[in-house]
Short mmCIF file of C-alpha atoms in Angstrom, two decimals:
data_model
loop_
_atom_site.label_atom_id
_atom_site.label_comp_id
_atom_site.label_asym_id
_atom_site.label_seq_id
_atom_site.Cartn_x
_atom_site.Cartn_y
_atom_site.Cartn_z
CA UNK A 1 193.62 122.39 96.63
CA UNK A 2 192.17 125.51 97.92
CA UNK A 3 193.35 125.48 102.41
CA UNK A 4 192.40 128.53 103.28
CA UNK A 5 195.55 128.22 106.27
CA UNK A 6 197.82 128.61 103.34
CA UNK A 7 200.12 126.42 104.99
CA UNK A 8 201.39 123.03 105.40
CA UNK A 9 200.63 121.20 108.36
CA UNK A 10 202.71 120.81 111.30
CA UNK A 11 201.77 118.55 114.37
CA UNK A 12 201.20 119.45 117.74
CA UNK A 13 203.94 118.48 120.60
CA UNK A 14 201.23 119.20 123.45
CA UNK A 15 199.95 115.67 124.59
CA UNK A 16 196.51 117.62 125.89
CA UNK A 17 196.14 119.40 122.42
CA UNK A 18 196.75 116.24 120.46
CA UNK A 19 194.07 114.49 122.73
CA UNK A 20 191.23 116.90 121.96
CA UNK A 21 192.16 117.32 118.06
CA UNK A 22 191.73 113.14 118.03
CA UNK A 23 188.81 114.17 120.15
CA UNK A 24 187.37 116.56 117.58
CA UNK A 25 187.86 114.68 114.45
CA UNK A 26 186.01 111.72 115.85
CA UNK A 27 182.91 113.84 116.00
CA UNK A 28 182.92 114.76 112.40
CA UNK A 29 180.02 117.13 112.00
CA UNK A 30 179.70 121.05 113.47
CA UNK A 31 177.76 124.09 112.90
CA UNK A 32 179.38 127.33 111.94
CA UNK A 33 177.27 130.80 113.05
CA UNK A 34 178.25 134.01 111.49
CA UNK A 35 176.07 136.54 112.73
CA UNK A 36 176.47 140.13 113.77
CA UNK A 37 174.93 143.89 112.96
CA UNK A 38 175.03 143.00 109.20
CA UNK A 39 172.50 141.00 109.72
CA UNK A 40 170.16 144.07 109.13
CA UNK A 41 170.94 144.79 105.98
CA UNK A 42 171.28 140.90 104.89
CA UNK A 43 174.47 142.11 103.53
CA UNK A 44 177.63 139.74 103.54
CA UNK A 45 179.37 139.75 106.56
CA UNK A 46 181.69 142.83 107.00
CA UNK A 47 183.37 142.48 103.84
CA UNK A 48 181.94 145.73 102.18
CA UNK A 49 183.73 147.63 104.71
CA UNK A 50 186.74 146.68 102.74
CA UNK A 51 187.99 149.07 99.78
CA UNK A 52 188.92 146.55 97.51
CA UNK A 53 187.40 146.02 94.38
CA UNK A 54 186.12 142.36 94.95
CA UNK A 55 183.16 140.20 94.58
CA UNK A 56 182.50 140.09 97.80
CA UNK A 57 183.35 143.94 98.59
CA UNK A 58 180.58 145.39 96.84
CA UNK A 59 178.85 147.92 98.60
CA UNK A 60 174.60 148.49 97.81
CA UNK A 61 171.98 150.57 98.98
CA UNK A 62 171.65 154.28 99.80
CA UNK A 63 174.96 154.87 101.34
CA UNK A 64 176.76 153.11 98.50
CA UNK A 65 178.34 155.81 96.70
CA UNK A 66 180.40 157.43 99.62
CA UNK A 67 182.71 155.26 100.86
CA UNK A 68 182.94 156.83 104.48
CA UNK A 69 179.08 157.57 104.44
CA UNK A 70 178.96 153.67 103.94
CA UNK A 71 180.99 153.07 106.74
CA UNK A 72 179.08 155.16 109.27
CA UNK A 73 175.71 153.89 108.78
CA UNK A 74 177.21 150.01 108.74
CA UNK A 75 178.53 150.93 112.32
CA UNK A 76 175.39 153.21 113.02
CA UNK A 77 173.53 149.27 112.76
CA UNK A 78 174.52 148.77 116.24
CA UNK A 79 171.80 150.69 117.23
CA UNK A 80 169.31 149.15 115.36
CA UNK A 81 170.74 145.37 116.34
CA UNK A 82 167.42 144.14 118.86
CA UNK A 83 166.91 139.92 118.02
CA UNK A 84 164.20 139.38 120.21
CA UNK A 85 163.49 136.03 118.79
CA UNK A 86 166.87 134.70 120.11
CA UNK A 87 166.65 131.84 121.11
CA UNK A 88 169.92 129.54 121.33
CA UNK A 89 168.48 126.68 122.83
CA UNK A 90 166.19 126.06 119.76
CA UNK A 91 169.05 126.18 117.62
CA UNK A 92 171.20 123.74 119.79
CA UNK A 93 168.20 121.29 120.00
CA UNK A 94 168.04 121.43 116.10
CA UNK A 95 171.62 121.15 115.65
CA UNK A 96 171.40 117.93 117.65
CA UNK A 97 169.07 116.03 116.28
CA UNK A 98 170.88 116.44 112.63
CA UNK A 99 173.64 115.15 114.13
CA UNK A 100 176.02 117.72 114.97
CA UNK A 101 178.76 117.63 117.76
CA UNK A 102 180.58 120.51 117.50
CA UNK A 103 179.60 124.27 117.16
CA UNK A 104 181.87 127.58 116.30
CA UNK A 105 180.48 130.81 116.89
CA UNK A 106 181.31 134.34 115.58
CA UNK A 107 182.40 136.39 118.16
CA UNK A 108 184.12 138.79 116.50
CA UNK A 109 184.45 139.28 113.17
CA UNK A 110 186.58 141.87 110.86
CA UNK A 111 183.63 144.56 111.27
CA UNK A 112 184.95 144.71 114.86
CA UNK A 113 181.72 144.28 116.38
CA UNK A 114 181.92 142.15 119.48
CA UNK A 115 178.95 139.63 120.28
CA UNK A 116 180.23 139.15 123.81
CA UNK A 117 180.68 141.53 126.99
CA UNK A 118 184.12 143.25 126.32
CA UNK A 119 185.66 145.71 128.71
CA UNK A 120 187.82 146.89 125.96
CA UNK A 121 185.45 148.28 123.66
CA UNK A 122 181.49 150.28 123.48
CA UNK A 123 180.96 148.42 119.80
CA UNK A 124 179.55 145.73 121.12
CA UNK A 125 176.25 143.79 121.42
CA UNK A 126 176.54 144.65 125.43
CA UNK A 127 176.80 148.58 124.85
CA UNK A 128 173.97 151.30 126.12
CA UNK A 129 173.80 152.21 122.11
CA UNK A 130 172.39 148.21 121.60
CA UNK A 131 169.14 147.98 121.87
CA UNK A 132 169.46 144.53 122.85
CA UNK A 133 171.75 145.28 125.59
CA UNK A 134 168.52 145.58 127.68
CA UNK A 135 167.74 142.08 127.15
CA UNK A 136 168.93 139.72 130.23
CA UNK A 137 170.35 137.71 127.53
CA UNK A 138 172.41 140.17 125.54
CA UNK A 139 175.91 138.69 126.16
CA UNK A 140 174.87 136.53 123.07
CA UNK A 141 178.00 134.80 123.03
CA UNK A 142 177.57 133.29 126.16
CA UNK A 143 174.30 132.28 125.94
CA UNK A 144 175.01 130.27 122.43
CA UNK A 145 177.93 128.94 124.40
CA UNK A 146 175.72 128.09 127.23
CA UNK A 147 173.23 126.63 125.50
CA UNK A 148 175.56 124.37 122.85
CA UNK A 149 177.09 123.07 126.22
CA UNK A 150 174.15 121.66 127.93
CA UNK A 151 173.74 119.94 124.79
CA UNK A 152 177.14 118.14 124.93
CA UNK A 153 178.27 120.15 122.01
CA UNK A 154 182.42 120.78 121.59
CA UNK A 155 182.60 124.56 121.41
CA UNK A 156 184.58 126.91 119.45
CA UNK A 157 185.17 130.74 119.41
CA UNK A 158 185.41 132.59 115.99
CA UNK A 159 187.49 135.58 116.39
CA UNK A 160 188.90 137.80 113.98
CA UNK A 161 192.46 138.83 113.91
CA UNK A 162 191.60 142.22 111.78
CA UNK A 163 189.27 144.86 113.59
CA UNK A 164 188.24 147.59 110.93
CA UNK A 165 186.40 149.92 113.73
CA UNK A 166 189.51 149.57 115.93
CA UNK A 167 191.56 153.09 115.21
CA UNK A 168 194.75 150.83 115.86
CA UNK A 169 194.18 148.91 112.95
CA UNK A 170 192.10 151.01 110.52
CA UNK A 171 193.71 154.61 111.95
CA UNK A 172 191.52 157.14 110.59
CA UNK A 173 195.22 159.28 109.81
CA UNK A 174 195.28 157.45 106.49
CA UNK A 175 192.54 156.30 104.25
CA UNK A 176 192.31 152.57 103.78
CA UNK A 177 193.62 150.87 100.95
CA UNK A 178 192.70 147.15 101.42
CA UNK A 179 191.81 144.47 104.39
CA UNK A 180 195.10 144.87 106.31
CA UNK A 181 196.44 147.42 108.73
CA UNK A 182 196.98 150.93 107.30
CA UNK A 183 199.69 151.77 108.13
CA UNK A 184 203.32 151.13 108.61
CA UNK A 185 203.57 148.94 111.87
CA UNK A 186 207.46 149.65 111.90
CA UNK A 187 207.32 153.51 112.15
CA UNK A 188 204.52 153.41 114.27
CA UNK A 189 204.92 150.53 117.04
CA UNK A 190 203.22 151.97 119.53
CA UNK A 191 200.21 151.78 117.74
CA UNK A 192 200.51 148.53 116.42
CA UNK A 193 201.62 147.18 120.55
CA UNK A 194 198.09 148.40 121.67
CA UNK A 195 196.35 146.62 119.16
CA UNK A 196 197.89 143.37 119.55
CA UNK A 197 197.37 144.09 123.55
CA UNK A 198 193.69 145.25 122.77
CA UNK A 199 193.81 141.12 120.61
CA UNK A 200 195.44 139.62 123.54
CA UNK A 201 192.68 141.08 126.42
CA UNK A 202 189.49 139.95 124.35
CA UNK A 203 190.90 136.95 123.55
CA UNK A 204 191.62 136.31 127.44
CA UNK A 205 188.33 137.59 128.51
CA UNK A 206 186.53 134.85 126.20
CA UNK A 207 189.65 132.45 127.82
CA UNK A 208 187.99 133.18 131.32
CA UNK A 209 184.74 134.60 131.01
CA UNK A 210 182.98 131.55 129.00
CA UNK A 211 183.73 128.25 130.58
CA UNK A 212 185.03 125.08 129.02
CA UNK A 213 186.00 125.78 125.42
CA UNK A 214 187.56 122.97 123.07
CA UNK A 215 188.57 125.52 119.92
CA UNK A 216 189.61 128.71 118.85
CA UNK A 217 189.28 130.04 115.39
CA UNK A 218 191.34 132.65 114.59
CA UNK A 219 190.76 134.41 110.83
CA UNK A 220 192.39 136.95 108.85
CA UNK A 221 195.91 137.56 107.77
CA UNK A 222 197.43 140.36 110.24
CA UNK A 223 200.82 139.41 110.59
CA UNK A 224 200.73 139.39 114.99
CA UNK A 225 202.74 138.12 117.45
CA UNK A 226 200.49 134.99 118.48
CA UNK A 227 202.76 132.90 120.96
CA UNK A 228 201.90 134.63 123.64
CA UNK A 229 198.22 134.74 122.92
CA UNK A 230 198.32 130.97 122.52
CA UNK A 231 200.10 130.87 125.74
CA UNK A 232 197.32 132.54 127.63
CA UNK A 233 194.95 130.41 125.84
CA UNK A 234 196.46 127.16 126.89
CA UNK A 235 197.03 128.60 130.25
CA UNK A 236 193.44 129.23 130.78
CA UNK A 237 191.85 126.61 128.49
CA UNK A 238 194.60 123.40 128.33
CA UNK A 239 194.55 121.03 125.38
CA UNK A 240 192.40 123.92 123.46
CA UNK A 241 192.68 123.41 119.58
CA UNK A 242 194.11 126.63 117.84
CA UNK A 243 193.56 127.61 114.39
CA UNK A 244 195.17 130.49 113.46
CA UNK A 245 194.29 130.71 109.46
CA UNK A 246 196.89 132.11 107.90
CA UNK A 247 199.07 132.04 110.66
CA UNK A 248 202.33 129.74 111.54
CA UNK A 249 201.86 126.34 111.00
CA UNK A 250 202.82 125.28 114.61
CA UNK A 251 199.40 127.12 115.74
CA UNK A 252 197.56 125.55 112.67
CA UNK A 253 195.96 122.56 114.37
CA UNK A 254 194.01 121.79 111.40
CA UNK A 255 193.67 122.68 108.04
CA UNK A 256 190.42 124.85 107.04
CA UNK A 257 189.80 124.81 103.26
CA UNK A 258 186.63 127.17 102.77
CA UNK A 259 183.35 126.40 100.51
CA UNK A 260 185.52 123.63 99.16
CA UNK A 261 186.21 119.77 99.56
CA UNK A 262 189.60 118.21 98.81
CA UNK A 263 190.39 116.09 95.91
CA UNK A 264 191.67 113.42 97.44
CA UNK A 265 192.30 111.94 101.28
CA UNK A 266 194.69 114.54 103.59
CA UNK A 267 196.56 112.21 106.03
CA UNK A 268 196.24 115.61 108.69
CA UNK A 269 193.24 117.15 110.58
CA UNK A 270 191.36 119.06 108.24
CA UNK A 271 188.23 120.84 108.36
CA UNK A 272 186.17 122.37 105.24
CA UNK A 273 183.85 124.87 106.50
CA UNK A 274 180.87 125.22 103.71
CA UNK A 275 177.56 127.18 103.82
CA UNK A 276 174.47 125.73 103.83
CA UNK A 277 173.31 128.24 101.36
CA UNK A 278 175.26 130.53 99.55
CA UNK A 279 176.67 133.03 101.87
CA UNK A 280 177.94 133.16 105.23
CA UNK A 281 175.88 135.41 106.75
CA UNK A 282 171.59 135.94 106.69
CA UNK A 283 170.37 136.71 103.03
CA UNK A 284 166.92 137.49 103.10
CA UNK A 285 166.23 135.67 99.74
CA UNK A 286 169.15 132.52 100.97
CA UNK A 287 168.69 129.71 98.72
CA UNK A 288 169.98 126.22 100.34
CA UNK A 289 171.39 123.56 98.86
CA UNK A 290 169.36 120.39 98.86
CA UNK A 291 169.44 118.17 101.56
CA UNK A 292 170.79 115.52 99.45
CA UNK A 293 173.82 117.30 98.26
CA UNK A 294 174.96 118.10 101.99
CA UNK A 295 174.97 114.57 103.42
CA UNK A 296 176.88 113.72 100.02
CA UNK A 297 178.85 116.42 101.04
CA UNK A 298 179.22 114.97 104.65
CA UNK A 299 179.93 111.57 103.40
CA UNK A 300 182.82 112.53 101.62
CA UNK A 301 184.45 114.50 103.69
CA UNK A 302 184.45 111.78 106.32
CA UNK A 303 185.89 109.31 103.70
CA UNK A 304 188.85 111.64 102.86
CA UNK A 305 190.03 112.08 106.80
CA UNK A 306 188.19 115.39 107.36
CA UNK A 307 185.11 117.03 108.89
CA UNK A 308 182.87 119.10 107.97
CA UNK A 309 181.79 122.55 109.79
CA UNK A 310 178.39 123.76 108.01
CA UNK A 311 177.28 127.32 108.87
CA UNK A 312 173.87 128.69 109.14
CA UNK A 313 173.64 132.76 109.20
CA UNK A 314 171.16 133.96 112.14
CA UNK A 315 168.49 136.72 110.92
CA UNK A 316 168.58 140.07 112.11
CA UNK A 317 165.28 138.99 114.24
CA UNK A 318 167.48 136.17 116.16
CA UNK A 319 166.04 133.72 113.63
CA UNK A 320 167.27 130.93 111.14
CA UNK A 321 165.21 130.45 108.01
CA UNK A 322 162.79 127.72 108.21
CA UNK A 323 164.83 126.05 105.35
CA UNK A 324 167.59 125.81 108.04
CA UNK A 325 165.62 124.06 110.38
CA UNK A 326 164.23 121.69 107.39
CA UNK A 327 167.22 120.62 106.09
CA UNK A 328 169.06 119.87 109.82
CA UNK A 329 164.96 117.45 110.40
CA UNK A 330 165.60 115.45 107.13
CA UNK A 331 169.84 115.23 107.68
CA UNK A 332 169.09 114.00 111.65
CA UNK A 333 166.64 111.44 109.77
CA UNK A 334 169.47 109.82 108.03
CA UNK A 335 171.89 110.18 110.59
CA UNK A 336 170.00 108.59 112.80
CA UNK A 337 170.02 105.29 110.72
CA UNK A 338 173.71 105.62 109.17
CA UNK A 339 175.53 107.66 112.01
CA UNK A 340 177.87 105.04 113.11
CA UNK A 341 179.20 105.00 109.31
CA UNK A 342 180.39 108.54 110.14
CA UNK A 343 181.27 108.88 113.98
CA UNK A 344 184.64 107.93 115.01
CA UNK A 345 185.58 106.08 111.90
CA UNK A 346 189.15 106.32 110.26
CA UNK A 347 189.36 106.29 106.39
CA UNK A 348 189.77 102.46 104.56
CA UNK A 349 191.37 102.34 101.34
CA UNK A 350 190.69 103.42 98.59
CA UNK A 351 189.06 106.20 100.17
CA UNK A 352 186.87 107.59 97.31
CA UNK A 353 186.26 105.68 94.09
CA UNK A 354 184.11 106.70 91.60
CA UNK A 355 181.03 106.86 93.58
CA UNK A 356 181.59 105.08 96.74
CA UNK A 357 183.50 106.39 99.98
CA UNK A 358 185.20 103.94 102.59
CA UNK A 359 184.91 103.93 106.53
CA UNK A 360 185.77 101.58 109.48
CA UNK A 361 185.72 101.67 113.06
CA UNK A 362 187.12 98.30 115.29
CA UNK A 363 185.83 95.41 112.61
CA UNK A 364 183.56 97.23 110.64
CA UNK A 365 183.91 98.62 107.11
CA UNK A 366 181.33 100.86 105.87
CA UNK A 367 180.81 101.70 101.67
CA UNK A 368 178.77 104.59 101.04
CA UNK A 369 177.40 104.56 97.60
CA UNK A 370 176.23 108.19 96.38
CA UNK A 371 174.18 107.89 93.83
CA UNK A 372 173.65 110.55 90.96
CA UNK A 373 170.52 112.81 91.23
CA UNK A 374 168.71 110.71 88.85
CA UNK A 375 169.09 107.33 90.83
CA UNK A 376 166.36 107.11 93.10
CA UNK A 377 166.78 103.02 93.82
CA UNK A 378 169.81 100.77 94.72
CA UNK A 379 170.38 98.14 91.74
CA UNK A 380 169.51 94.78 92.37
CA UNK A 381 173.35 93.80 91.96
CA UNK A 382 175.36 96.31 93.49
CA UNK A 383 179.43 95.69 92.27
CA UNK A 384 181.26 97.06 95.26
CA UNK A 385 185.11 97.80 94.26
CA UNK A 386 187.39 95.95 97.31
CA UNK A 387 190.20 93.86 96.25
CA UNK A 388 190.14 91.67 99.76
CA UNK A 389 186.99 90.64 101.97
CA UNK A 390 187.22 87.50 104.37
CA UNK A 391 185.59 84.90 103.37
CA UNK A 392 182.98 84.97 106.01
CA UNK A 393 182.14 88.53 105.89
CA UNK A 394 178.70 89.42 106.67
CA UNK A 395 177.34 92.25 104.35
CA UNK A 396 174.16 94.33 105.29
CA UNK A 397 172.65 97.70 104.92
CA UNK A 398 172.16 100.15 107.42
CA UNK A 399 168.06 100.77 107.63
CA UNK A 400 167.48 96.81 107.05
CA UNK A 401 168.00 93.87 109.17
CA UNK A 402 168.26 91.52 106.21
CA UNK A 403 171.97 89.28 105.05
CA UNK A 404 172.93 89.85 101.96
CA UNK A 405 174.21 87.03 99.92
CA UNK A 406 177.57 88.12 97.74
CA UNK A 407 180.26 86.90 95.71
CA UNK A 408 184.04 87.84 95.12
CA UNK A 409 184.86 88.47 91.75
CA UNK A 410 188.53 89.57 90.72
CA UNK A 411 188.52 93.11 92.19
CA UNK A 412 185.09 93.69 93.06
CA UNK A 413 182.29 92.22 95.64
CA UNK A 414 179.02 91.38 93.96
CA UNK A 415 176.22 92.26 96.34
CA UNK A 416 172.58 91.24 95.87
CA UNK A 417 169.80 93.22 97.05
CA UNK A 418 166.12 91.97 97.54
CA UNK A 419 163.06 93.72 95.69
CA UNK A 420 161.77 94.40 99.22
CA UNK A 421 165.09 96.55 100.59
CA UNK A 422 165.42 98.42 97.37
CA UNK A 423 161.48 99.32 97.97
CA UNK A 424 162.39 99.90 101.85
CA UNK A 425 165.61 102.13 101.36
CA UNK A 426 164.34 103.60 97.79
CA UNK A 427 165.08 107.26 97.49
CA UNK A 428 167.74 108.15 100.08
CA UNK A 429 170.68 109.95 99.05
CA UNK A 430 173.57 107.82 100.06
CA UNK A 431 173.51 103.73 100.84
CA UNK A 432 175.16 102.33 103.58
CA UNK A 433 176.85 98.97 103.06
CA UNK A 434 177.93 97.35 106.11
CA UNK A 435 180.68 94.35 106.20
CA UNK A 436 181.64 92.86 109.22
#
């Protein structure tokens, strides 16, 4: 089981924080943006700043083949970095209508480029050398914020522990050898006190500066002092959710397993953040999974205690691919019909089995059935696996009005569906059985 936090999970004591984390859970679905100056090249985000030899790492194009050459034309991108199509509002509408509740930005990430109005730094989407900086929306950060808000969205900040333009962390005295801090923070702790100051101030300015936030997402591995950060943070923001990968399990409010889905049901807050296409940030030639696979995807992460977080990687024009916008139309369509077999249910036993998934909220039980690829129509005896049912349960399926007559046989419900319902709900990529 790949958590990303590393870490078992330890529960809150804060009464506020465990209040907005039963909050949070209850709304199931968010959007994850990762956008910044690499955006320009469609290159993954920040990562080929890093001298390891990964996957990931690899560095392409013209400047490839000198390291430090490399390096100073991926920070020279903040002058090119002008979205004029920005338009955060469109996105927020879209989000909502798929369904989404919740919505995590990027405001920093390890590149060190700040998509907010820091005092603390010029590389940032606010500076003279942006062009965008001219725009009366340039504080991007705010404006996403702004605009996810109106729409009744939670909110969360992304912010990056690691800064690799920051001299304090990647000090230009040594050459870099990997993702962490270059140098010896023991012999030098002067150096490493003004970076986790310089950590401390931007994370207060977004604390203060951005109104009501509900989450803040803290990645990378630096080994910092973060007490007093989450101090300040619950200070200025009370009851705010902290997740500080990597980090302590007292500040790990939930778990964050990345591009994968759990096994089995976690009885603690968990989270799997998953792209809709293949990589994190814009790729000019993205391709997206299918619509299908996503609300399978959403399904069973529900059914296993978790939610999901899908991220969509804004162009370097301010835009989302139209594939983006396609997939969040057809997911709001069957949302709109089987939502209340996702939102603020709790797991029902068995959880996951075989291809069904089990929810309930006050005296309903939902069973999803997702069907292979090849299945395009229910069956016109569906064997649902529950050992108990009351003996006047009422069966139905969300999208049709009709009863469904049923029997109980040893360990399994026998439901029958009509010719006309099959036609009616023919094609959709999970079935919603409904037993009250």
């Amino acid at each position: 089981m790949a958590f990303a936090a590393g870490k078992t999970y330890e529960a809150p004591k804060d009464e506020k924080v465990k209040k907005k984390i039963a909050e949070w859970q209850d709304l199931k679905f968010g959007l994850f943006m990762h956008w910044g100056t690499y955006s320009i090249w469609g290159i993954v985000e920040s990562w080929s700043l890093c001298p390891e030899d990964r996957s990931f790492t690899q560095r392409t194009g013209p400047y490839a083949d000198s390291y430090y050459g490399y390096k100073n034309a991926y920070e020279n991108l903040q002058t090119q970095f002008n979205p004029t199509l920005f338009n955060p509002e469109k996105w927020a509408l879209a989000a909502k209508n798929a369904g989404m509740k919740y919505m995590v930005f990027t405001t920093k990430h390890h590149d060190g480029f700040c998509m907010f109005d820091t005092k603390y730094t010029d590389y940032k989407v606010t500076s003279a050398k942006t062009p965008f900086s001219s725009n009366p929306r340039s504080n991007i950060t705010k404006e996403v914020f702004d605009s996810f808000r109106k729409q009744d969205f939670m909110l969360g900040a992304y912010f990056s522990k690691p800064d690799w333009h920051s001299e304090d962390f990647w000090w230009s005295y040594f050459p870099v050898k990997d993702r962490g801090v270059n140098y010896d923070i023991t012999k030098y702790p002067d150096r490493w006190k003004r970076f986790n100051d310089y950590t401390y101030n931007q994370v207060e300015e977004l604390m203060i500066g951005y109104g009501k936030l509900d989450v803040l997402w803290f990645d990378g591995q630096p080994k910092m002092e973060m007490s007093s950060i989450v101090e300040m943070a619950r200070k200025d923001q009370p009851g705010i959710i902290v997740v500080n990968r990597y980090g302590k399990p007292e500040y790990i409010n939930y778990l964050t397993p990345e591009q994968t889905i759990p096994e089995k049901y976690i009885p603690y807050p968990w989270e799997t953040c998953m792209t809709m296409g293949r990589a994190w940030s814009y790729n000019r030639q993205e391709k997206f999974k299918p619509t299908r696979k996503l609300i399978q995807m959403l399904v069973d992460i529900v059914a296993k205690n978790g939610n999901l977080l899908l991220n969509i990687g804004p162009g370097p024009d301010g835009e989302w691919h139209k594939e983006a916008y396609e997939r969040l139309e057809e997911i709001g369509k069957w949302i709109k019909v089987n939502g209340e077999s996702i939102y603020g249910t709790k797991p029902v036993l068995p959880y996951r089995q075989d291809k069904w998934a089990f929810t309930g909220k006050d005296k309903a039980q939902y069973v999803s059935y997702l069907p292979d690829e090849d299945e395009r129509d229910l069956s016109a005896k569906m064997t649902i696996p529950m050992s108990s049912i009351n003996k006047n349960a009422k069966i139905s399926l969300l999208g049709s009005d009709k009863l469904l007559k049923w029997t109980k046989s040893d360990n399994q419900i026998l439901v029958d569906v009509p010719k006309e319902t099959i036609t009616r709900l023919s094609g959709q990529p999970v079935w919603v059985f409904k037993i009250i």
